Coordinates of C-alpha atoms in Angstrom, one line a residue:
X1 CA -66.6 -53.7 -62.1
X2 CA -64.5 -50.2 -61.6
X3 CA -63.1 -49.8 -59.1
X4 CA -65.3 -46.3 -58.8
X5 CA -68.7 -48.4 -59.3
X6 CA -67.1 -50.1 -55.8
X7 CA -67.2 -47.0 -54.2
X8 CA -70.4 -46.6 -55.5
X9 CA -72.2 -49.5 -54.6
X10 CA -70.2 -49.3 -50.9
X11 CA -71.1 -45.7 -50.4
X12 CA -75.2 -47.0 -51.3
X13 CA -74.9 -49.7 -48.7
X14 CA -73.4 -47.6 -45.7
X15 CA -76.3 -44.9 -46.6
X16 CA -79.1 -47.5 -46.6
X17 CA -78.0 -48.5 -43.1
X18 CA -78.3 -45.0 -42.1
X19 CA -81.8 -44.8 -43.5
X20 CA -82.9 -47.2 -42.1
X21 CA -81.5 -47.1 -38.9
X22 CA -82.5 -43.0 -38.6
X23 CA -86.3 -43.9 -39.8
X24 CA -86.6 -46.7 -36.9
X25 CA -85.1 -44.6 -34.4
X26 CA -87.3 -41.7 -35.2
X27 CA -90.8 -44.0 -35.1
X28 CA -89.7 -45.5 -31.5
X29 CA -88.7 -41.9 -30.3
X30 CA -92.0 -40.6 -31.4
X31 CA -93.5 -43.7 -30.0
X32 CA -91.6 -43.6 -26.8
X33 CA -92.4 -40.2 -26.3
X34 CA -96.4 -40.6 -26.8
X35 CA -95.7 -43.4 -24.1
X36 CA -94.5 -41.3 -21.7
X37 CA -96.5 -38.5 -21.8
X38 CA -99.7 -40.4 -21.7
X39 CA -98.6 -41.8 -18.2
X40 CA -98.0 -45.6 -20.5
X41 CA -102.1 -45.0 -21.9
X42 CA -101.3 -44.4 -25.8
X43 CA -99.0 -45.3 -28.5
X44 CA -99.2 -45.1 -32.5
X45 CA -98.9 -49.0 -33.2
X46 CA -102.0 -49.4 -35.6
X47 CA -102.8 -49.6 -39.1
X48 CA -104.0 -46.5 -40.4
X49 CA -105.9 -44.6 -43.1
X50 CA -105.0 -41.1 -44.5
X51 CA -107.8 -39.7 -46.5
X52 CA -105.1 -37.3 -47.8
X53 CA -103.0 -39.7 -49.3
X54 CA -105.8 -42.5 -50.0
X55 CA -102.9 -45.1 -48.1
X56 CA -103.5 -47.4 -45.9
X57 CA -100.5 -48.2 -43.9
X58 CA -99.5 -51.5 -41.2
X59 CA -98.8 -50.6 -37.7
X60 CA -94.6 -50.5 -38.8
X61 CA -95.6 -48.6 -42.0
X62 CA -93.6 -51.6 -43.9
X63 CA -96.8 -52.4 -45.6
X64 CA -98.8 -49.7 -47.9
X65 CA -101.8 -49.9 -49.8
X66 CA -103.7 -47.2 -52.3
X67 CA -106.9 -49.1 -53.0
X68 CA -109.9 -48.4 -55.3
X69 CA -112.0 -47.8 -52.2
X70 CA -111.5 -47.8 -48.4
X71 CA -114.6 -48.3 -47.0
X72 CA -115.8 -48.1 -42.8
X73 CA -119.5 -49.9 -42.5
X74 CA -121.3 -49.4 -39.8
X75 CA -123.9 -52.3 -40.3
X76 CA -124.1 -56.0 -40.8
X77 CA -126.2 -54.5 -44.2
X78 CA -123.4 -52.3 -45.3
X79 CA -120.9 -55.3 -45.0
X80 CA -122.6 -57.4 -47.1
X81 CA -123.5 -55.0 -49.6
X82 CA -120.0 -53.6 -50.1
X83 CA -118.7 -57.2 -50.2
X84 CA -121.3 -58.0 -52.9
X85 CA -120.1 -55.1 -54.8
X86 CA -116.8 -55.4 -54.7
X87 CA -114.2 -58.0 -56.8
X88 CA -111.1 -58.1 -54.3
X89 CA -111.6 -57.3 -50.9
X90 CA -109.4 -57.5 -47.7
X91 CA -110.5 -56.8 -44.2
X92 CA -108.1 -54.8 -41.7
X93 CA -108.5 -54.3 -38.2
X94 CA -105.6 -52.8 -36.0
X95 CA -103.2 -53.8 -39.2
X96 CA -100.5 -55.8 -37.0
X97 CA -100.0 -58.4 -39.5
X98 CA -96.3 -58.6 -40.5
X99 CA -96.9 -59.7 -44.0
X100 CA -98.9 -58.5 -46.8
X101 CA -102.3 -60.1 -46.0
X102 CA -104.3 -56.8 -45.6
X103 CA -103.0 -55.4 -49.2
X104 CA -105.7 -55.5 -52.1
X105 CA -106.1 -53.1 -54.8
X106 CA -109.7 -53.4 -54.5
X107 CA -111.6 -52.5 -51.4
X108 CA -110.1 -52.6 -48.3
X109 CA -112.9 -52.9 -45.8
X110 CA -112.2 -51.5 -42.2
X111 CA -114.4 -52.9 -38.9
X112 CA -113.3 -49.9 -36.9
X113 CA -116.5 -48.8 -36.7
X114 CA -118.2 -51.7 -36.2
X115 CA -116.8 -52.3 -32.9
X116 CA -119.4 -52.5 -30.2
X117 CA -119.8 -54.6 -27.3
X118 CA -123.3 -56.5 -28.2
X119 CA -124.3 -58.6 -24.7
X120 CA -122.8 -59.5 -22.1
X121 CA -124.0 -62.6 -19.8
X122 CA -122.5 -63.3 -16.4
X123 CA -124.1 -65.9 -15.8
X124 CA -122.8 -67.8 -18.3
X125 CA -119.7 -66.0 -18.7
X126 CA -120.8 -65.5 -22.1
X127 CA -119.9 -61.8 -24.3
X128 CA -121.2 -60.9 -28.2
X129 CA -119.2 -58.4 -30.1
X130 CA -119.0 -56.9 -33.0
X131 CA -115.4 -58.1 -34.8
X132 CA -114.1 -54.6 -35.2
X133 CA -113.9 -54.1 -31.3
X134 CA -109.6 -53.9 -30.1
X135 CA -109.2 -56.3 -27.6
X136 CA -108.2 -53.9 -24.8
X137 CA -111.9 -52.0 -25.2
X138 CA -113.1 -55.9 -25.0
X139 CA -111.1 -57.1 -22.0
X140 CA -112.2 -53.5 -20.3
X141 CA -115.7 -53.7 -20.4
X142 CA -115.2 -57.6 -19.0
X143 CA -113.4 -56.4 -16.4
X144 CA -116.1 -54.2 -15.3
X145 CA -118.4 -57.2 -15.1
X146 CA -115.9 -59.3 -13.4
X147 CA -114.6 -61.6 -16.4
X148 CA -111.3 -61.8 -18.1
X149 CA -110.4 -63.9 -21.5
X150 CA -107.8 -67.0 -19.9
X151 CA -105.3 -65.9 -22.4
X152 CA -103.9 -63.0 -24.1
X153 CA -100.9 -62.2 -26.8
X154 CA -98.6 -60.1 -26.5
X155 CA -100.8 -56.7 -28.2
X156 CA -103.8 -55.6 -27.5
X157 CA -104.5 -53.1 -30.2
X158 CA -105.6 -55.8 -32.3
X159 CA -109.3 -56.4 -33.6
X160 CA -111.1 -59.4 -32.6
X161 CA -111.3 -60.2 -36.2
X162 CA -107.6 -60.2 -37.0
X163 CA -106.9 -62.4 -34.1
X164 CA -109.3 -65.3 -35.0
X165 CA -108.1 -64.9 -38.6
X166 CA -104.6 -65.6 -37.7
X167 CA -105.8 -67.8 -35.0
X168 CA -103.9 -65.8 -32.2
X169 CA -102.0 -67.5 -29.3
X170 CA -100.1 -66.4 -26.3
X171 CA -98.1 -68.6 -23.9
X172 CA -99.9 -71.2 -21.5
X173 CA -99.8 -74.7 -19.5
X174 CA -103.6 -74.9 -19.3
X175 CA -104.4 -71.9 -21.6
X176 CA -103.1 -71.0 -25.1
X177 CA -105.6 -69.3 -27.9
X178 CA -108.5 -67.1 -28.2
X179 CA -110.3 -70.5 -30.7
X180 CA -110.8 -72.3 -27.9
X181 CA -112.9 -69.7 -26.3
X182 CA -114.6 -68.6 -29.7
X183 CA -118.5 -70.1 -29.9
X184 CA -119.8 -68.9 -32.8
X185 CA -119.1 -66.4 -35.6
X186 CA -121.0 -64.3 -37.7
X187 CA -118.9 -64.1 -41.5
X188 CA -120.5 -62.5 -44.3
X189 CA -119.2 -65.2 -47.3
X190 CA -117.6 -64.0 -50.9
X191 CA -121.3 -63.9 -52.5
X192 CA -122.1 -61.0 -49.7
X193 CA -124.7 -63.1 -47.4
X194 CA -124.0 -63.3 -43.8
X195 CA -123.7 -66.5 -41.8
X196 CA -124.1 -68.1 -38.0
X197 CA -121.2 -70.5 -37.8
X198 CA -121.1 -72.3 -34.4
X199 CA -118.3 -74.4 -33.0
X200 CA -118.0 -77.7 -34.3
X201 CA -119.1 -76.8 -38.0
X202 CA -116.3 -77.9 -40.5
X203 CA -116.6 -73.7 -41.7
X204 CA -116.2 -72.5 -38.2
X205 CA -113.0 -74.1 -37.5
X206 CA -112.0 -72.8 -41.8
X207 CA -112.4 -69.4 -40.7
X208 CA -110.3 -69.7 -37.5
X209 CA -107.0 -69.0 -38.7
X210 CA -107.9 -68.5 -42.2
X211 CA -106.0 -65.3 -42.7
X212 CA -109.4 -63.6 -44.0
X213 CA -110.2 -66.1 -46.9
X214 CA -113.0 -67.4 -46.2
X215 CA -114.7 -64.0 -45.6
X216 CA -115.4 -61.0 -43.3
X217 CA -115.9 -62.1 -39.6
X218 CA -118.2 -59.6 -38.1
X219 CA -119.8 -60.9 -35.0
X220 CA -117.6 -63.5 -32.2
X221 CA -119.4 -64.9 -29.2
X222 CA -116.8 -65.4 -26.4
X223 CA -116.4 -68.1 -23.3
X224 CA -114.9 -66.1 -20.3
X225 CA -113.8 -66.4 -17.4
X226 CA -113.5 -64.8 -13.9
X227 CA -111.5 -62.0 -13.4
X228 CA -108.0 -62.9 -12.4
X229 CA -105.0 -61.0 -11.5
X230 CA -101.7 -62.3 -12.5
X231 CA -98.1 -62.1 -10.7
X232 CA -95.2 -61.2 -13.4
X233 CA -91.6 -62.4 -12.6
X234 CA -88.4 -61.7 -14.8
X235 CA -85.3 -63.6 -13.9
X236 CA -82.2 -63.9 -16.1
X237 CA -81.0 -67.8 -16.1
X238 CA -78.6 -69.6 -17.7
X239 CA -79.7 -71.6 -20.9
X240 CA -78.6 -74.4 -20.6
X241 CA -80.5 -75.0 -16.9
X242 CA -83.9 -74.4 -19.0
X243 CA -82.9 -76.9 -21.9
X244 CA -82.7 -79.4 -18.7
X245 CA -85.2 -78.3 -16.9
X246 CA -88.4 -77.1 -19.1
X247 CA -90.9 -79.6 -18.4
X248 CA -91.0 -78.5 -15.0
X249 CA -90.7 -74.9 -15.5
X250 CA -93.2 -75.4 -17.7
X251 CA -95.6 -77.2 -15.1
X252 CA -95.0 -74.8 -12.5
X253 CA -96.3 -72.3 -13.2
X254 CA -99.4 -71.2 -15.5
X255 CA -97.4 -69.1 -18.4
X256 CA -93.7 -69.2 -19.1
X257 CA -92.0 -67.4 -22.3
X258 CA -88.1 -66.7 -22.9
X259 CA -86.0 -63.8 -24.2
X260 CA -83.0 -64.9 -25.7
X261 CA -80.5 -62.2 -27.3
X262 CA -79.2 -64.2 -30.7
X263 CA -76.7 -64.0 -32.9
X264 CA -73.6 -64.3 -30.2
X265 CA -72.9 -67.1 -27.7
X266 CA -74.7 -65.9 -25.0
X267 CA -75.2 -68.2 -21.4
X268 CA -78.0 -66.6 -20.3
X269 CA -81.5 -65.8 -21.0
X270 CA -84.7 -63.7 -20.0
X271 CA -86.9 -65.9 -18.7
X272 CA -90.7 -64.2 -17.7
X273 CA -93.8 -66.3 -15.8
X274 CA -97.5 -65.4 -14.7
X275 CA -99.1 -67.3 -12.2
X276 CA -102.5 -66.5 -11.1
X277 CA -102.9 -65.1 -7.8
X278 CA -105.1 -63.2 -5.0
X279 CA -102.3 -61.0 -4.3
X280 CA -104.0 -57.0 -5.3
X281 CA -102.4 -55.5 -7.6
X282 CA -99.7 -52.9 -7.0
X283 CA -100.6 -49.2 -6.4
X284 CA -97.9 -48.3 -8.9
X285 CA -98.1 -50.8 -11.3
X286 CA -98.7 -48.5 -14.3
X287 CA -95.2 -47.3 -13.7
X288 CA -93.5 -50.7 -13.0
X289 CA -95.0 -51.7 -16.3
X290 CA -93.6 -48.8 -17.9
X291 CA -90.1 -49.3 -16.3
X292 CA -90.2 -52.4 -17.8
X293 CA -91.2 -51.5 -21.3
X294 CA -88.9 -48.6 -21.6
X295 CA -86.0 -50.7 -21.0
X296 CA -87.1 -53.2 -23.7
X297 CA -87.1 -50.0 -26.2
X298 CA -83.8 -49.4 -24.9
X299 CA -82.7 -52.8 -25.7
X300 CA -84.9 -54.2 -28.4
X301 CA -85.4 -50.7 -30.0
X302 CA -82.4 -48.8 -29.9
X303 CA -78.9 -51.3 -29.3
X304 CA -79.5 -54.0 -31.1
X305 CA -80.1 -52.4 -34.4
X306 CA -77.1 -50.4 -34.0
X307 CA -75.2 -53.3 -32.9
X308 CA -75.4 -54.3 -35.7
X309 CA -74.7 -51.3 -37.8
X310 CA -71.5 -51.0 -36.5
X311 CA -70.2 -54.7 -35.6
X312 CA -70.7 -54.7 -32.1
X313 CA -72.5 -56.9 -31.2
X314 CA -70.8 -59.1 -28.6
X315 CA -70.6 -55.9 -26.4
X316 CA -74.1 -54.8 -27.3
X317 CA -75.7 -58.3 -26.0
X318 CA -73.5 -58.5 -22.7
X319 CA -74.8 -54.7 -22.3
X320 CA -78.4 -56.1 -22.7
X321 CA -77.7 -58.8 -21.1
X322 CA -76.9 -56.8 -17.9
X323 CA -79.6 -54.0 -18.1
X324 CA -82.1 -56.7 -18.0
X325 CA -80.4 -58.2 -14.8
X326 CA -80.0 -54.7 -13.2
X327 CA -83.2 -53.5 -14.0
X328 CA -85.4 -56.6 -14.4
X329 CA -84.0 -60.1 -12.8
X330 CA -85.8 -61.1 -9.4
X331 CA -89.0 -58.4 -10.2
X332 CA -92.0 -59.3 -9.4
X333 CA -95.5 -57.4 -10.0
X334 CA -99.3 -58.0 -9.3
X335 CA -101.6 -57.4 -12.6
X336 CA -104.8 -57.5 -13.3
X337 CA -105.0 -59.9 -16.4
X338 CA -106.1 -58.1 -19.0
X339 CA -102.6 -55.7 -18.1
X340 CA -100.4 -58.7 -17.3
X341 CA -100.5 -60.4 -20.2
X342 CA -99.9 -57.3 -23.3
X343 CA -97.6 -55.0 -23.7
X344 CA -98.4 -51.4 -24.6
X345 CA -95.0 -50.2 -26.5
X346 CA -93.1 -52.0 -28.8
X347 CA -90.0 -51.2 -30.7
X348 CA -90.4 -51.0 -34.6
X349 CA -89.8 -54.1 -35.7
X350 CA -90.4 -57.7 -38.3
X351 CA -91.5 -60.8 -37.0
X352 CA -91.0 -64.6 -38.5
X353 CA -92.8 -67.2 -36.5
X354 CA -93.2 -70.7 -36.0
X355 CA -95.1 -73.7 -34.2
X356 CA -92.5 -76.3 -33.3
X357 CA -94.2 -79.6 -32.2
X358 CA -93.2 -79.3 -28.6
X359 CA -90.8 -82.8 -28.4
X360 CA -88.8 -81.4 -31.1
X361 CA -88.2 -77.9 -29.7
X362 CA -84.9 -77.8 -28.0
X363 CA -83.0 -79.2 -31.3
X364 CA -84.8 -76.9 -33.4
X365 CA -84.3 -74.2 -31.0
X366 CA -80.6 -74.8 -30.8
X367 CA -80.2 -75.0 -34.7
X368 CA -82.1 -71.6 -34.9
X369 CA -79.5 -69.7 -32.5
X370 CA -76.7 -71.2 -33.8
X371 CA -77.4 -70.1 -37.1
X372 CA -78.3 -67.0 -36.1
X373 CA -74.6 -66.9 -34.0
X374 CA -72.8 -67.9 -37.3
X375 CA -74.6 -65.1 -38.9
X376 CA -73.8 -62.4 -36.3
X377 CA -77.4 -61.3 -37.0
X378 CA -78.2 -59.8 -33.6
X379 CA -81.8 -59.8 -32.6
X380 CA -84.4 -60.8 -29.9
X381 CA -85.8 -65.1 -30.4
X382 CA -89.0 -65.0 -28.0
X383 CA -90.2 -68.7 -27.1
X384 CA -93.8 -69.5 -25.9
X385 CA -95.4 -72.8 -25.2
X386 CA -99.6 -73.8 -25.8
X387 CA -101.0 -77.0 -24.9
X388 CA -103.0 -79.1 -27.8
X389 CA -106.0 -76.7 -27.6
X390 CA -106.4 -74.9 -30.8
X391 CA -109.8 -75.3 -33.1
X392 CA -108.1 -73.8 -36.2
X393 CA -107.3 -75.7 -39.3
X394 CA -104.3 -73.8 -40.1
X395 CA -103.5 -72.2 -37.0
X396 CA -99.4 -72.3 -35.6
X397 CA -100.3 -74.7 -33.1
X398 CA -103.3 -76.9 -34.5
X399 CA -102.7 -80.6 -33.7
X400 CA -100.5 -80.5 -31.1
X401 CA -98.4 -79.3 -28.2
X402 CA -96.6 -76.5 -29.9
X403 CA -93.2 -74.5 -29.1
X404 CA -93.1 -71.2 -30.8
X405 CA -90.0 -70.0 -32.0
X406 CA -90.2 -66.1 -33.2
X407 CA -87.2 -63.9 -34.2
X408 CA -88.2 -60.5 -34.1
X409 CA -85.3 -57.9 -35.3
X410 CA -85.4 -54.4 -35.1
X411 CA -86.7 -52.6 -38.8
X412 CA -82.9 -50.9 -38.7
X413 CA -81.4 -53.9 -40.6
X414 CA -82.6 -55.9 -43.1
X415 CA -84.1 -59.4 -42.4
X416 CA -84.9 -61.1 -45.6
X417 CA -82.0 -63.4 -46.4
X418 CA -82.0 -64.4 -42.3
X419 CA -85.5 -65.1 -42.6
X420 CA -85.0 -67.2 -45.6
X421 CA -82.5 -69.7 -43.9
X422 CA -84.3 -69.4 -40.7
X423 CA -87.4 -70.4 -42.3
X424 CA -85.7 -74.3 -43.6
X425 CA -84.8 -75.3 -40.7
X426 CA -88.3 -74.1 -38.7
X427 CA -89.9 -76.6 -41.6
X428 CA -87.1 -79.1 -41.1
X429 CA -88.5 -79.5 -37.6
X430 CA -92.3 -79.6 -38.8
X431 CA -93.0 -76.0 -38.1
X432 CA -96.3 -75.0 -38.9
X433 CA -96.3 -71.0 -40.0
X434 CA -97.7 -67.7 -38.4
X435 CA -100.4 -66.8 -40.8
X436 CA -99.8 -63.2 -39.3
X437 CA -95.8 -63.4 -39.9
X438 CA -93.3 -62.9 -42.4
X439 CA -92.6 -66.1 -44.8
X440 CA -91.1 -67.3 -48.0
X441 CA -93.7 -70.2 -47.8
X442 CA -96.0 -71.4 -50.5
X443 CA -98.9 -73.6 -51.4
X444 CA -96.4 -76.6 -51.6
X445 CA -95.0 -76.4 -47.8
X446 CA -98.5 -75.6 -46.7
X447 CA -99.5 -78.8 -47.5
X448 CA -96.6 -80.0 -46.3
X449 CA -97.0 -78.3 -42.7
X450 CA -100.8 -79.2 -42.6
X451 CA -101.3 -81.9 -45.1
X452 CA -105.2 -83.3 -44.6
X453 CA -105.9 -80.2 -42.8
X454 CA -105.1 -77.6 -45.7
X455 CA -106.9 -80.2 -48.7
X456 CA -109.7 -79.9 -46.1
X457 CA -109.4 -76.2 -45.2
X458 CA -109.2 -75.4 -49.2
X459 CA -112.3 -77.1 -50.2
X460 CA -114.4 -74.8 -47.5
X461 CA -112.6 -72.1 -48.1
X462 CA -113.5 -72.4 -52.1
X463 CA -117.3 -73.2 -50.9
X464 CA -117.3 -70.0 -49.5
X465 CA -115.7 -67.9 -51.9
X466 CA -116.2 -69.5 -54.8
X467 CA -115.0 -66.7 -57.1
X468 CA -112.0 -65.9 -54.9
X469 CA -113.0 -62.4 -54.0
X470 CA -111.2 -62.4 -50.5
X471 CA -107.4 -64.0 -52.3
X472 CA -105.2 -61.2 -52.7
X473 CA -101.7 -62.1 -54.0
X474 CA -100.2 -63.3 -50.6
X475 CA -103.0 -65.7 -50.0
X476 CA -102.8 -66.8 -53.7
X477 CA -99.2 -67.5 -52.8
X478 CA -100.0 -69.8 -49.4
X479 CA -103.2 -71.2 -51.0
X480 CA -102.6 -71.7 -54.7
X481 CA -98.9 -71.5 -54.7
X482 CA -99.8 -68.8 -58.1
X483 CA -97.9 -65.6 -59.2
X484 CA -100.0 -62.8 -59.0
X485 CA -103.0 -62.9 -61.8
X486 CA -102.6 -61.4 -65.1
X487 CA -104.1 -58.7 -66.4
X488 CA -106.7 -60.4 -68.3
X489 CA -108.6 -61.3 -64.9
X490 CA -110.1 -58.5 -63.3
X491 CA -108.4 -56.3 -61.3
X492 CA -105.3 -57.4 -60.0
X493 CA -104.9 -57.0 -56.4
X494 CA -101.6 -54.8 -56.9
X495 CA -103.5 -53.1 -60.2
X496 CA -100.5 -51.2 -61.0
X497 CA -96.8 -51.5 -60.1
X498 CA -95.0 -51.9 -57.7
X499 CA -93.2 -48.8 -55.9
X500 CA -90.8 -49.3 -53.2
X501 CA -91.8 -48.5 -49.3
X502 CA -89.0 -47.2 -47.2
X503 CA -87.8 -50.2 -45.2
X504 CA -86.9 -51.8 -48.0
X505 CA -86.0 -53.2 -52.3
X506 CA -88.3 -52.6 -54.8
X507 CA -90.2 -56.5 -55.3
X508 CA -91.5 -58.0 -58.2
X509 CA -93.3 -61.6 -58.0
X510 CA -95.5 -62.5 -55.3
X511 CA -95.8 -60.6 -52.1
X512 CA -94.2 -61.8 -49.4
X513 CA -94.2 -61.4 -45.5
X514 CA -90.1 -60.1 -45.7
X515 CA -90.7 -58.0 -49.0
X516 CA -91.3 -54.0 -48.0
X517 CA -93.7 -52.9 -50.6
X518 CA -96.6 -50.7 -51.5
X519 CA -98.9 -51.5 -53.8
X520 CA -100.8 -49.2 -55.9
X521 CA -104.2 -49.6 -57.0
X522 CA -104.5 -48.6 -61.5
X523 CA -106.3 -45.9 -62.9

């Protein structure tokens, strides 16, 4: 190589840095900005369709889609007609999926409109919906009757059909994922019929956490509870006090989760709890939560993805190290539970996740951010905890108590060889995966992860789709461990080639959660 193609291929590198760093700044500055000036009410972190364009787009915009049809039923009879009709189909919902699970070159079928609140029973604690409905319409309307859901993730501008199909979990001693408060479904199957699946069917529990390949869930009934309010409190500990003292952390108090800032040797670490109280909540606590969350966009959004840009990261991390302790450690705020638990804004940004069985966390954990310190790679590691309490065959914590180990770097620096070596040791420690996350995975470590479970979850998901109408190429790849089908089947989910999204390479095999593609639907 000349010493001019050098140059070259150095200038290329330093100007893909600023790319990528200039289009993440600019979507958490737009973001940001909509945050504040809705008094913390709105941001723009959903999937979306422009009709101009015919693209549908992720939340981060890393994923893009032109498909044959985009279609927005608004009846159980529409579904199941356009499902009939159609040869590939994916159903999206609020598009927060971190890997290419939504993308078909076929119909992409949208519940946005099919998003009502069907019944609601008190008494029982009972509440139908349509699958289409975001949780934070859901968990307002409960509120109104005076029921909650137990638990919640960290978003709530998903659909209630993308967080049973990725089996959904947020952090809890007693409490951990939406499955265990799921009663029945109503799925319209790959030959277009609709269904009643009730809890305790083999199907029922296929569908939980099937990432959508079974087929479209259009109904949920949902357990509740009584309304709650919740008491949030961020302190900034040392690490190695909570590798000693976890299990009683842990029993303490009702939900626990950890923010450590990786790839330095750091001694300290963000730790955050909710405990369920009768304390009121604040007057202000709109504007504590958004004190908060701007400071994490500071942080998460803004300094570590330039930390890394320019090779400062030691000084970046000990600065977010001490914003967190002068702005967050010892604060304490009163919620109501459908507030405490989500966040509202959130810095653009890839995910990889993992369910650690819970007696093998700390090593794995400790392998994780050493790597990740060897590497320099800067980024946030969140870590949440669920008890043995999820219905899902394939879901991240099925089977066990589960540990879950997430990097989640900031869209200004590129991910996917980290990923890759992050991703061997989360299976050397018999990580099960995110369905909703970035992975290198295939059909081979599937089975490995799940073993009985995915021979199990394969034959129902086959019975229900017999002609594989809901397998786009990233399922293919979990399920089948296949490259994407040639052209002699009909049509190909991609349907044409490839083109290259703007946060990241052009790709060519199977799609994968850390590949940055669009695909484009043929002619």
């Amino acid at each position: 190589m000349s010493s001019s193609d050098s140059v070259f291929r150095g200038l290329d590198a330093v100007a893909d840095k600023v790319r990528r760093v200039a289009r993440t700044w600019s979507i958490n500055t737009v973001n940001t900005a909509v945050y504040i000036l809705s008094g913390g009410e709105r941001v723009l972190h959903e999937g979306r369709f422009s009709p101009g364009t015919g693209l549908w787009s992720s939340w981060n915009r890393a994923f893009n889609v032109q498909p044959q049809r985009f279609e927005t039923p608004e009846s159980e009879e529409e579904i199941c007609r356009i499902v009939k009709e159609s040869v590939r189909l994916r159903a999206v919902g609020g598009g927060h999926s971190f890997n290419a699970s939504p993308l078909t070159g076929g119909t992409v079928l949208s519940l946005d409109k099919y998003a009502k609140i069907l019944s609601v029973d008190v008494r029982k604690r009972l509440v139908r919906v349509q699958a289409g409905i975001r949780l934070r319409d859901l968990t307002a309307e409960l509120l109104k009757h005076g029921l909650a859901l137990p638990v919640q993730g960290s978003t709530d501008a998903q659909s209630i059909a993308g967080l049973i199909a990725t089996d959904v979990h947020g952090t809890g001693r007693d409490a951990g994922f939406l499955s265990t408060n799921i009663r029945s479904i109503r799925l319209v199957d790959g030959e277009g019929r609709a269904r009643t699946l009730e809890a305790g069917e083999e199907a029922f529990h296929a569908v939980l956490g099937g990432m959508g390949a079974c087929g479209v869930v259009i109904e949920a009934e949902i357990a509740c509870v009584d309304a709650f309010n919740l008491r949030k409190s961020v302190t900034v500990v040392r690490c190695d006090w909570v590798a000693r003292h976890i299990d009683e952390i842990l029993a303490e108090h009702h939900h626990v989760s950890f923010y450590y800032i990786a790839g330095v040797q750091t001694e300290h670490v963000r730790m955050n709890t909710w405990d369920h109280t009768v304390e009121p909540p604040s007057s202000i606590v709109r504007l504590h939560k958004m004190r908060l969350e701007l400071v994490d966009m500071l942080v998460s959004g803004y300094l570590l993805g330039l930390a890394k840009v320019l090779d400062i990261s030691d000084v970046t991390a000990s600065l977010g190290l001490l914003f967190f302790k002068l702005t967050m450690n010892g604060h304490h705020t009163v919620y109501p539970a459908r507030e405490g638990f989500p966040r509202k804004l959130f810095y653009n940004h890839d995910e990889l996740e993992y369910g650690i069985p819970y007696d093998k966390h700390r090593a794995c954990l400790a392998e994780v951010m050493d790597h990740l310190a060897e590497r320099r790679f800067l980024t946030i590691v969140e870590v949440r905890f669920t008890p043995d309490q999820s219905k899902s065959l394939l879901g991240p914590g099925a089977g066990r108590r589960t540990c879950f180990i997430e990097l989640a770097p900031s869209l200004s620096v590129d991910a996917s060889d980290v990923f890759a070596d992050v991703e061997k040791i989360l299976w050397k420690y018999g990580g099960q995966l995110h369905l909703g996350k970035a992975t290198r995975a295939n059909a081979t470590q599937m089975e490995a992860m799940y073993q009985e479970r995915f021979t199990r979850f394969r034959k129902l998901q086959r019975a229900l789709d017999p002609t594989g109408k809901f397998i786009n190429d990233f399922v293919a790849q979990l399920l089948e461990g296949a490259s994407p089908r040639p052209s002699t089947q009909a049509p190909a989910d991609r349907g044409g080639p490839l083109l290259p999204s703007a946060d990241g390479p052009l790709v060519d095999g199977p799609l994968v959660g850390i590949a940055r593609v669009t695909a484009a639907a043929g002619g």
